[in-house]
PDB file of C-alpha atoms in Angstrom:
ATOM      1  CA  MET A   1       0.209   0.396   0.258  1.00  0.00           C
ATOM      2  CA  ARG A   2       1.756   3.860  -1.486  1.00  0.00           C
ATOM      3  CA  PRO A   3       0.918   6.376   1.433  1.00  0.00           C
ATOM      4  CA  ARG A   4      -1.141   9.163   0.163  1.00  0.00           C
ATOM      5  CA  THR A   5       0.445  12.201  -0.416  1.00  0.00           C
ATOM      6  CA  PRO A   6      -0.350  15.655   2.736  1.00  0.00           C
ATOM      7  CA  ALA A   7      -1.741  17.266  -0.933  1.00  0.00           C
ATOM      8  CA  GLY A   8      -4.551  13.607  -1.243  1.00  0.00           C
ATOM      9  CA  ASN A   9      -5.141  13.762   2.540  1.00  0.00           C
ATOM     10  CA  LYS A  10      -6.858  17.338   2.355  1.00  0.00           C
ATOM     11  CA  LEU A  11      -8.330  16.653  -0.396  1.00  0.00           C
ATOM     12  CA  VAL A  12     -10.164  12.826   0.944  1.00  0.00           C
ATOM     13  CA  GLY A  13     -10.259  15.031   4.113  1.00  0.00           C
ATOM     14  CA  ALA A  14     -11.837  18.088   2.713  1.00  0.00           C
ATOM     15  CA  VAL A  15     -13.798  15.105   1.363  1.00  0.00           C
ATOM     16  CA  ALA A  16     -15.208  13.953   4.355  1.00  0.00           C
ATOM     17  CA  LEU A  17     -16.066  16.600   5.460  1.00  0.00           C
ATOM     18  CA  LEU A  18     -18.285  17.884   2.900  1.00  0.00           C
ATOM     19  CA  LEU A  19     -19.928  14.294   3.269  1.00  0.00           C
ATOM     20  CA  VAL A  20     -20.311  14.844   7.111  1.00  0.00           C
ATOM     21  CA  ALA A  21     -21.327  17.909   6.303  1.00  0.00           C
ATOM     22  CA  ALA A  22     -24.189  16.786   3.981  1.00  0.00           C
ATOM     23  CA  LEU A  23     -25.218  14.211   6.403  1.00  0.00           C
ATOM     24  CA  GLY A  24     -25.278  16.626   9.024  1.00  0.00           C
ATOM     25  CA  TRP A  25     -27.445  19.263   7.382  1.00  0.00           C
ATOM     26  CA  LEU A  26     -29.469  16.346   5.426  1.00  0.00           C
ATOM     27  CA  LEU A  27     -30.131  14.151   8.823  1.00  0.00           C
ATOM     28  CA  VAL A  28     -30.914  16.679  11.270  1.00  0.00           C
ATOM     29  CA  VAL A  29     -29.974  21.051  10.820  1.00  0.00           C
ATOM     30  CA  GLY A  30     -32.674  20.263   7.744  1.00  0.00           C
ATOM     31  CA  PRO A  31     -35.327  18.369   9.416  1.00  0.00           C
ATOM     32  CA  ARG A  32     -35.386  21.139  12.431  1.00  0.00           C
ATOM     33  CA  THR A  33     -34.958  23.716   9.838  1.00  0.00           C
ATOM     34  CA  ASP A  34     -38.626  22.598   9.073  1.00  0.00           C
ATOM     35  CA  LYS A  35     -39.497  21.968  12.286  1.00  0.00           C
ATOM     36  CA  LEU A  36     -38.715  25.630  13.226  1.00  0.00           C
ATOM     37  CA  THR A  37     -40.423  26.944   9.810  1.00  0.00           C
ATOM     38  CA  GLU A  38     -43.568  24.947  10.861  1.00  0.00           C
ATOM     39  CA  THR A  39     -43.661  25.734  14.386  1.00  0.00           C
ATOM     40  CA  ARG A  40     -43.143  29.889  13.495  1.00  0.00           C
ATOM     41  CA  ALA A  41     -45.489  29.929  10.906  1.00  0.00           C
ATOM     42  CA  GLU A  42     -48.197  28.013  14.252  1.00  0.00           C
ATOM     43  CA  VAL A  43     -47.172  30.754  16.174  1.00  0.00           C
ATOM     44  CA  VAL A  44     -48.208  33.835  13.707  1.00  0.00           C
ATOM     45  CA  MET A  45     -51.152  31.974  12.786  1.00  0.00           C
ATOM     46  CA  VAL A  46     -52.171  31.703  17.011  1.00  0.00           C
ATOM     47  CA  GLN A  47     -51.201  35.560  16.735  1.00  0.00           C
ATOM     48  CA  ASP A  48     -53.326  36.475  13.662  1.00  0.00           C
ATOM     49  CA  ARG A  49     -55.903  34.064  16.099  1.00  0.00           C
ATOM     50  CA  ASN A  50     -55.164  35.697  18.847  1.00  0.00           C
ATOM     51  CA  ASP A  51     -55.524  39.461  17.706  1.00  0.00           C
ATOM     52  CA  ALA A  52     -59.006  38.406  15.388  1.00  0.00           C
ATOM     53  CA  LEU A  53     -60.392  37.580  19.350  1.00  0.00           C
ATOM     54  CA  GLY A  54     -59.002  40.360  20.314  1.00  0.00           C
ATOM     55  CA  LEU A  55     -61.228  42.449  18.002  1.00  0.00           C
ATOM     56  CA  GLU A  56     -63.208  40.320  19.040  1.00  0.00           C
ATOM     57  CA  LEU A  57     -63.994  41.080  22.616  1.00  0.00           C
ATOM     58  CA  THR A  58     -64.014  44.547  21.688  1.00  0.00           C
ATOM     59  CA  ARG A  59     -66.568  43.970  20.440  1.00  0.00           C
ATOM     60  CA  LEU A  60     -68.163  42.388  22.893  1.00  0.00           C
ATOM     61  CA  ARG A  61     -67.186  44.635  25.419  1.00  0.00           C
ATOM     62  CA  ARG A  62     -68.840  47.843  23.392  1.00  0.00           C
ATOM     63  CA  GLN A  63     -71.765  45.361  22.950  1.00  0.00           C
ATOM     64  CA  ALA A  64     -72.264  44.712  26.795  1.00  0.00           C
ATOM     65  CA  GLU A  65     -72.177  48.806  27.231  1.00  0.00           C
ATOM     66  CA  ASP A  66     -74.576  49.253  25.309  1.00  0.00           C
ATOM     67  CA  LEU A  67     -76.718  46.566  26.364  1.00  0.00           C
ATOM     68  CA  GLY A  68     -79.264  48.663  28.874  1.00  0.00           C
ATOM     69  CA  ALA A  69     -80.664  50.342  25.835  1.00  0.00           C
ATOM     70  CA  THR A  70     -80.531  47.660  23.826  1.00  0.00           C
ATOM     71  CA  ARG A  71     -82.813  46.537  26.711  1.00  0.00           C
ATOM     72  CA  LYS A  72     -85.040  49.118  26.806  1.00  0.00           C
ATOM     73  CA  VAL A  73     -85.499  49.254  22.916  1.00  0.00           C
ATOM     74  CA  ALA A  74     -86.232  45.427  23.299  1.00  0.00           C
ATOM     75  CA  ARG A  75     -88.567  45.736  25.899  1.00  0.00           C
ATOM     76  CA  ARG A  76     -90.383  48.811  23.870  1.00  0.00           C
ATOM     77  CA  LEU A  77     -91.077  46.958  20.887  1.00  0.00           C
ATOM     78  CA  ALA A  78     -91.685  44.364  23.173  1.00  0.00           C
ATOM     79  CA  GLU A  79     -95.255  46.730  23.825  1.00  0.00           C
ATOM     80  CA  GLN A  80     -95.413  47.896  20.600  1.00  0.00           C
ATOM     81  CA  LEU A  81     -95.367  44.245  19.641  1.00  0.00           C
ATOM     82  CA  PRO A  82     -96.193  42.205  21.858  1.00  0.00           C
ATOM     83  CA  PRO A  83     -94.652  38.282  20.982  1.00  0.00           C
ATOM     84  CA  THR A  84     -98.563  37.066  21.810  1.00  0.00           C
ATOM     85  CA  ALA A  85    -102.313  38.116  20.789  1.00  0.00           C
ATOM     86  CA  ASP A  86    -102.516  39.037  25.062  1.00  0.00           C
ATOM     87  CA  GLN A  87    -105.876  39.872  24.140  1.00  0.00           C
ATOM     88  CA  PRO A  88    -107.094  41.313  27.919  1.00  0.00           C
ATOM     89  CA  GLY A  89    -103.903  44.016  27.882  1.00  0.00           C
ATOM     90  CA  LEU A  90    -106.103  44.986  24.403  1.00  0.00           C
ATOM     91  CA  PHE A  91    -109.412  44.754  26.284  1.00  0.00           C
ATOM     92  CA  THR A  92    -107.010  47.007  28.843  1.00  0.00           C
ATOM     93  CA  ALA A  93    -105.109  49.279  26.699  1.00  0.00           C
ATOM     94  CA  VAL A  94    -109.069  50.251  24.721  1.00  0.00           C
ATOM     95  CA  THR A  95    -111.454  50.636  27.632  1.00  0.00           C
ATOM     96  CA  ALA A  96    -108.493  52.823  29.620  1.00  0.00           C
ATOM     97  CA  ALA A  97    -108.479  54.818  25.865  1.00  0.00           C
ATOM     98  CA  ALA A  98    -112.131  55.632  26.061  1.00  0.00           C
ATOM     99  CA  VAL A  99    -112.625  56.157  29.494  1.00  0.00           C
ATOM    100  CA  ASP A 100    -109.768  58.603  29.226  1.00  0.00           C
ATOM    101  CA  ALA A 101    -111.905  59.822  26.424  1.00  0.00           C
ATOM    102  CA  GLY A 102    -114.712  60.683  28.628  1.00  0.00           C
ATOM    103  CA  ILE A 103    -116.887  57.850  26.529  1.00  0.00           C
ATOM    104  CA  GLY A 104    -116.815  55.337  29.302  1.00  0.00           C
ATOM    105  CA  SER A 105    -116.563  51.605  29.722  1.00  0.00           C
ATOM    106  CA  ASP A 106    -120.196  51.021  28.637  1.00  0.00           C
ATOM    107  CA  GLY A 107    -119.764  53.978  25.457  1.00  0.00           C
ATOM    108  CA  VAL A 108    -117.416  51.329  23.777  1.00  0.00           C
ATOM    109  CA  THR A 109    -119.979  48.661  21.949  1.00  0.00           C
ATOM    110  CA  THR A 110    -117.444  46.280  20.161  1.00  0.00           C
ATOM    111  CA  LEU A 111    -114.654  44.959  20.903  1.00  0.00           C
ATOM    112  CA  SER A 112    -113.604  42.468  18.197  1.00  0.00           C
ATOM    113  CA  PRO A 113    -110.338  41.371  17.994  1.00  0.00           C
ATOM    114  CA  SER A 114    -109.250  38.451  14.848  1.00  0.00           C
ATOM    115  CA  ALA A 115    -107.117  35.646  15.550  1.00  0.00           C
ATOM    116  CA  PRO A 116    -103.543  36.255  14.454  1.00  0.00           C
ATOM    117  CA  THR A 117    -102.834  34.905  11.229  1.00  0.00           C
ATOM    118  CA  LEU A 118     -99.518  34.025  11.130  1.00  0.00           C
ATOM    119  CA  GLY A 119     -97.162  34.493   7.474  1.00  0.00           C
ATOM    120  CA  GLY A 120     -97.469  37.519   4.876  1.00  0.00           C
ATOM    121  CA  PRO A 121     -96.948  37.437   1.178  1.00  0.00           C
ATOM    122  CA  ASP A 122     -93.828  36.464  -0.705  1.00  0.00           C
ATOM    123  CA  PRO A 123     -92.276  39.156  -1.925  1.00  0.00           C
ATOM    124  CA  GLU A 124     -91.815  36.615  -5.818  1.00  0.00           C
ATOM    125  CA  THR A 125     -94.799  35.295  -5.879  1.00  0.00           C
ATOM    126  CA  GLY A 126     -97.599  37.900  -3.764  1.00  0.00           C
ATOM    127  CA  ALA A 127     -98.786  34.157  -2.298  1.00  0.00           C
ATOM    128  CA  VAL A 128     -99.701  34.600   1.285  1.00  0.00           C
ATOM    129  CA  SER A 129     -98.223  30.907   3.012  1.00  0.00           C
ATOM    130  CA  ALA A 130     -99.702  30.829   7.074  1.00  0.00           C
ATOM    131  CA  SER A 131     -96.890  28.184   7.787  1.00  0.00           C
ATOM    132  CA  PRO A 132     -95.296  29.231  11.038  1.00  0.00           C
ATOM    133  CA  ALA A 133     -91.780  28.244   9.224  1.00  0.00           C
ATOM    134  CA  ALA A 134     -92.356  31.242   6.564  1.00  0.00           C
ATOM    135  CA  ALA A 135     -93.081  33.520   9.204  1.00  0.00           C
ATOM    136  CA  THR A 136     -90.267  33.240  11.362  1.00  0.00           C
ATOM    137  CA  ASN A 137     -89.204  36.724  11.026  1.00  0.00           C
ATOM    138  CA  GLN A 138     -92.509  38.675  10.063  1.00  0.00           C
ATOM    139  CA  LEU A 139     -95.274  39.980  11.718  1.00  0.00           C
ATOM    140  CA  GLY A 140     -98.388  38.146  12.882  1.00  0.00           C
ATOM    141  CA  ARG A 141    -101.184  40.375  12.127  1.00  0.00           C
ATOM    142  CA  GLN A 142    -104.495  40.389  13.787  1.00  0.00           C
ATOM    143  CA  GLU A 143    -107.962  42.652  12.514  1.00  0.00           C
ATOM    144  CA  VAL A 144    -109.191  44.646  15.547  1.00  0.00           C
ATOM    145  CA  THR A 145    -112.913  46.022  15.078  1.00  0.00           C
ATOM    146  CA  VAL A 146    -113.916  48.533  18.122  1.00  0.00           C
ATOM    147  CA  SER A 147    -117.033  50.404  18.481  1.00  0.00           C
ATOM    148  CA  VAL A 148    -118.196  53.611  20.424  1.00  0.00           C
ATOM    149  CA  ALA A 149    -120.839  55.675  21.250  1.00  0.00           C
ATOM    150  CA  GLY A 150    -119.745  58.958  22.807  1.00  0.00           C
ATOM    151  CA  SER A 151    -120.242  63.086  21.885  1.00  0.00           C
ATOM    152  CA  TYR A 152    -117.698  64.109  19.095  1.00  0.00           C
ATOM    153  CA  ASP A 153    -115.313  65.926  20.772  1.00  0.00           C
ATOM    154  CA  GLN A 154    -114.795  61.991  22.988  1.00  0.00           C
ATOM    155  CA  THR A 155    -115.000  60.555  19.920  1.00  0.00           C
ATOM    156  CA  VAL A 156    -112.010  63.115  18.125  1.00  0.00           C
ATOM    157  CA  ARG A 157    -109.794  62.334  21.574  1.00  0.00           C
ATOM    158  CA  PHE A 158    -110.884  58.886  20.961  1.00  0.00           C
ATOM    159  CA  LEU A 159    -108.876  58.188  18.459  1.00  0.00           C
ATOM    160  CA  LYS A 160    -106.236  60.183  19.562  1.00  0.00           C
ATOM    161  CA  ASN A 161    -105.660  57.902  22.689  1.00  0.00           C
ATOM    162  CA  LEU A 162    -105.367  54.860  20.114  1.00  0.00           C
ATOM    163  CA  GLU A 163    -103.201  56.522  19.163  1.00  0.00           C
ATOM    164  CA  GLN A 164    -101.177  56.768  21.790  1.00  0.00           C
ATOM    165  CA  MET A 165    -101.190  53.428  22.651  1.00  0.00           C
ATOM    166  CA  ALA A 166     -97.620  51.448  24.009  1.00  0.00           C
ATOM    167  CA  ARG A 167     -99.180  49.012  20.992  1.00  0.00           C
ATOM    168  CA  ALA A 168     -98.824  49.506  18.215  1.00  0.00           C
ATOM    169  CA  TYR A 169    -102.506  49.743  16.110  1.00  0.00           C
ATOM    170  CA  LEU A 170    -102.687  50.183  12.876  1.00  0.00           C
ATOM    171  CA  VAL A 171    -105.539  52.043  11.806  1.00  0.00           C
ATOM    172  CA  THR A 172    -107.542  51.153   8.382  1.00  0.00           C
ATOM    173  CA  SER A 173    -111.031  52.785   8.518  1.00  0.00           C
ATOM    174  CA  VAL A 174    -113.445  54.849  11.149  1.00  0.00           C
ATOM    175  CA  SER A 175    -116.708  55.205  10.418  1.00  0.00           C
ATOM    176  CA  LEU A 176    -118.798  57.903  12.119  1.00  0.00           C
ATOM    177  CA  SER A 177    -122.990  58.274  12.179  1.00  0.00           C
ATOM    178  CA  GLY A 178    -125.189  59.552  14.353  1.00  0.00           C
ATOM    179  CA  GLN A 179    -126.882  63.447  15.039  1.00  0.00           C
ATOM    180  CA  ASP A 180    -127.790  65.386  17.912  1.00  0.00           C
ATOM    181  CA  GLY A 181    -124.212  65.403  19.612  1.00  0.00           C
ATOM    182  CA  THR A 182    -124.405  62.021  19.968  1.00  0.00           C
ATOM    183  CA  TYR A 183    -121.735  59.383  17.318  1.00  0.00           C
ATOM    184  CA  ALA A 184    -121.475  55.811  16.842  1.00  0.00           C
ATOM    185  CA  THR A 185    -117.524  55.198  15.724  1.00  0.00           C
ATOM    186  CA  THR A 186    -115.995  52.298  14.309  1.00  0.00           C
ATOM    187  CA  VAL A 187    -112.850  51.662  13.618  1.00  0.00           C
ATOM    188  CA  LEU A 188    -111.471  49.026  12.350  1.00  0.00           C
ATOM    189  CA  GLY A 189    -107.461  48.285  11.945  1.00  0.00           C
ATOM    190  CA  SER A 190    -104.360  45.812  12.558  1.00  0.00           C
ATOM    191  CA  MET A 191    -102.704  44.818  15.603  1.00  0.00           C
ATOM    192  CA  PHE A 192     -99.810  42.804  15.637  1.00  0.00           C
ATOM    193  CA  VAL A 193     -97.460  40.143  16.761  1.00  0.00           C
ATOM    194  CA  ILE A 194     -94.031  39.078  17.175  1.00  0.00           C
ATOM    195  CA  GLN A 195     -91.233  36.596  17.750  1.00  0.00           C
ATOM    196  CA  PRO A 196     -89.749  38.432  20.567  1.00  0.00           C
ATOM    197  CA  VAL A 197     -86.329  39.889  20.491  1.00  0.00           C
ATOM    198  CA  PRO A 198     -83.722  37.483  22.170  1.00  0.00           C
ATOM    199  CA  GLU A 199     -81.497  38.104  24.787  1.00  0.00           C
ATOM    200  CA  PRO A 200     -78.971  39.715  23.563  1.00  0.00           C
TER     201      PRO A 200
END
């Protein structure tokens, strides 16, 4: 066997070092670099998610500050558009309007609400659906007929009182008949029911 020359030894050593470096990169450093890259990507993703959650938390805190005003609006809406027909409440409100106008409870000769009908016209076809599923976000309507007997001034005050009731009453027609200062007045209109506003 011939001994190697110093230049040959250097060449073999350099090749061996290159081979060890390449194997070290492939087997040790490369996988760890890939793992480090994946970890950094996960860190960025978690930071983005934390930023989004921070914005959502800020929005929810702002909503919590306004919650009192939102609940107040929800209560007013529930008075105007109750979740049920609430016929006893309706009778009480209309009778109170008549009494306040000077007509008295005995002057209310007719007070007949119909049952609420759910659904409404389809915006595309115009067909009316009575299914509760179709009426989820729509108003239910009940026709209400009120007849009173009183003077002209009492009748005018009564109509103003109906307008000021807490419950929304859409008047569609008013008919007035009578003589000698006593009039019979019939008011036709609609009241509405709607699903309650969910608690925020």
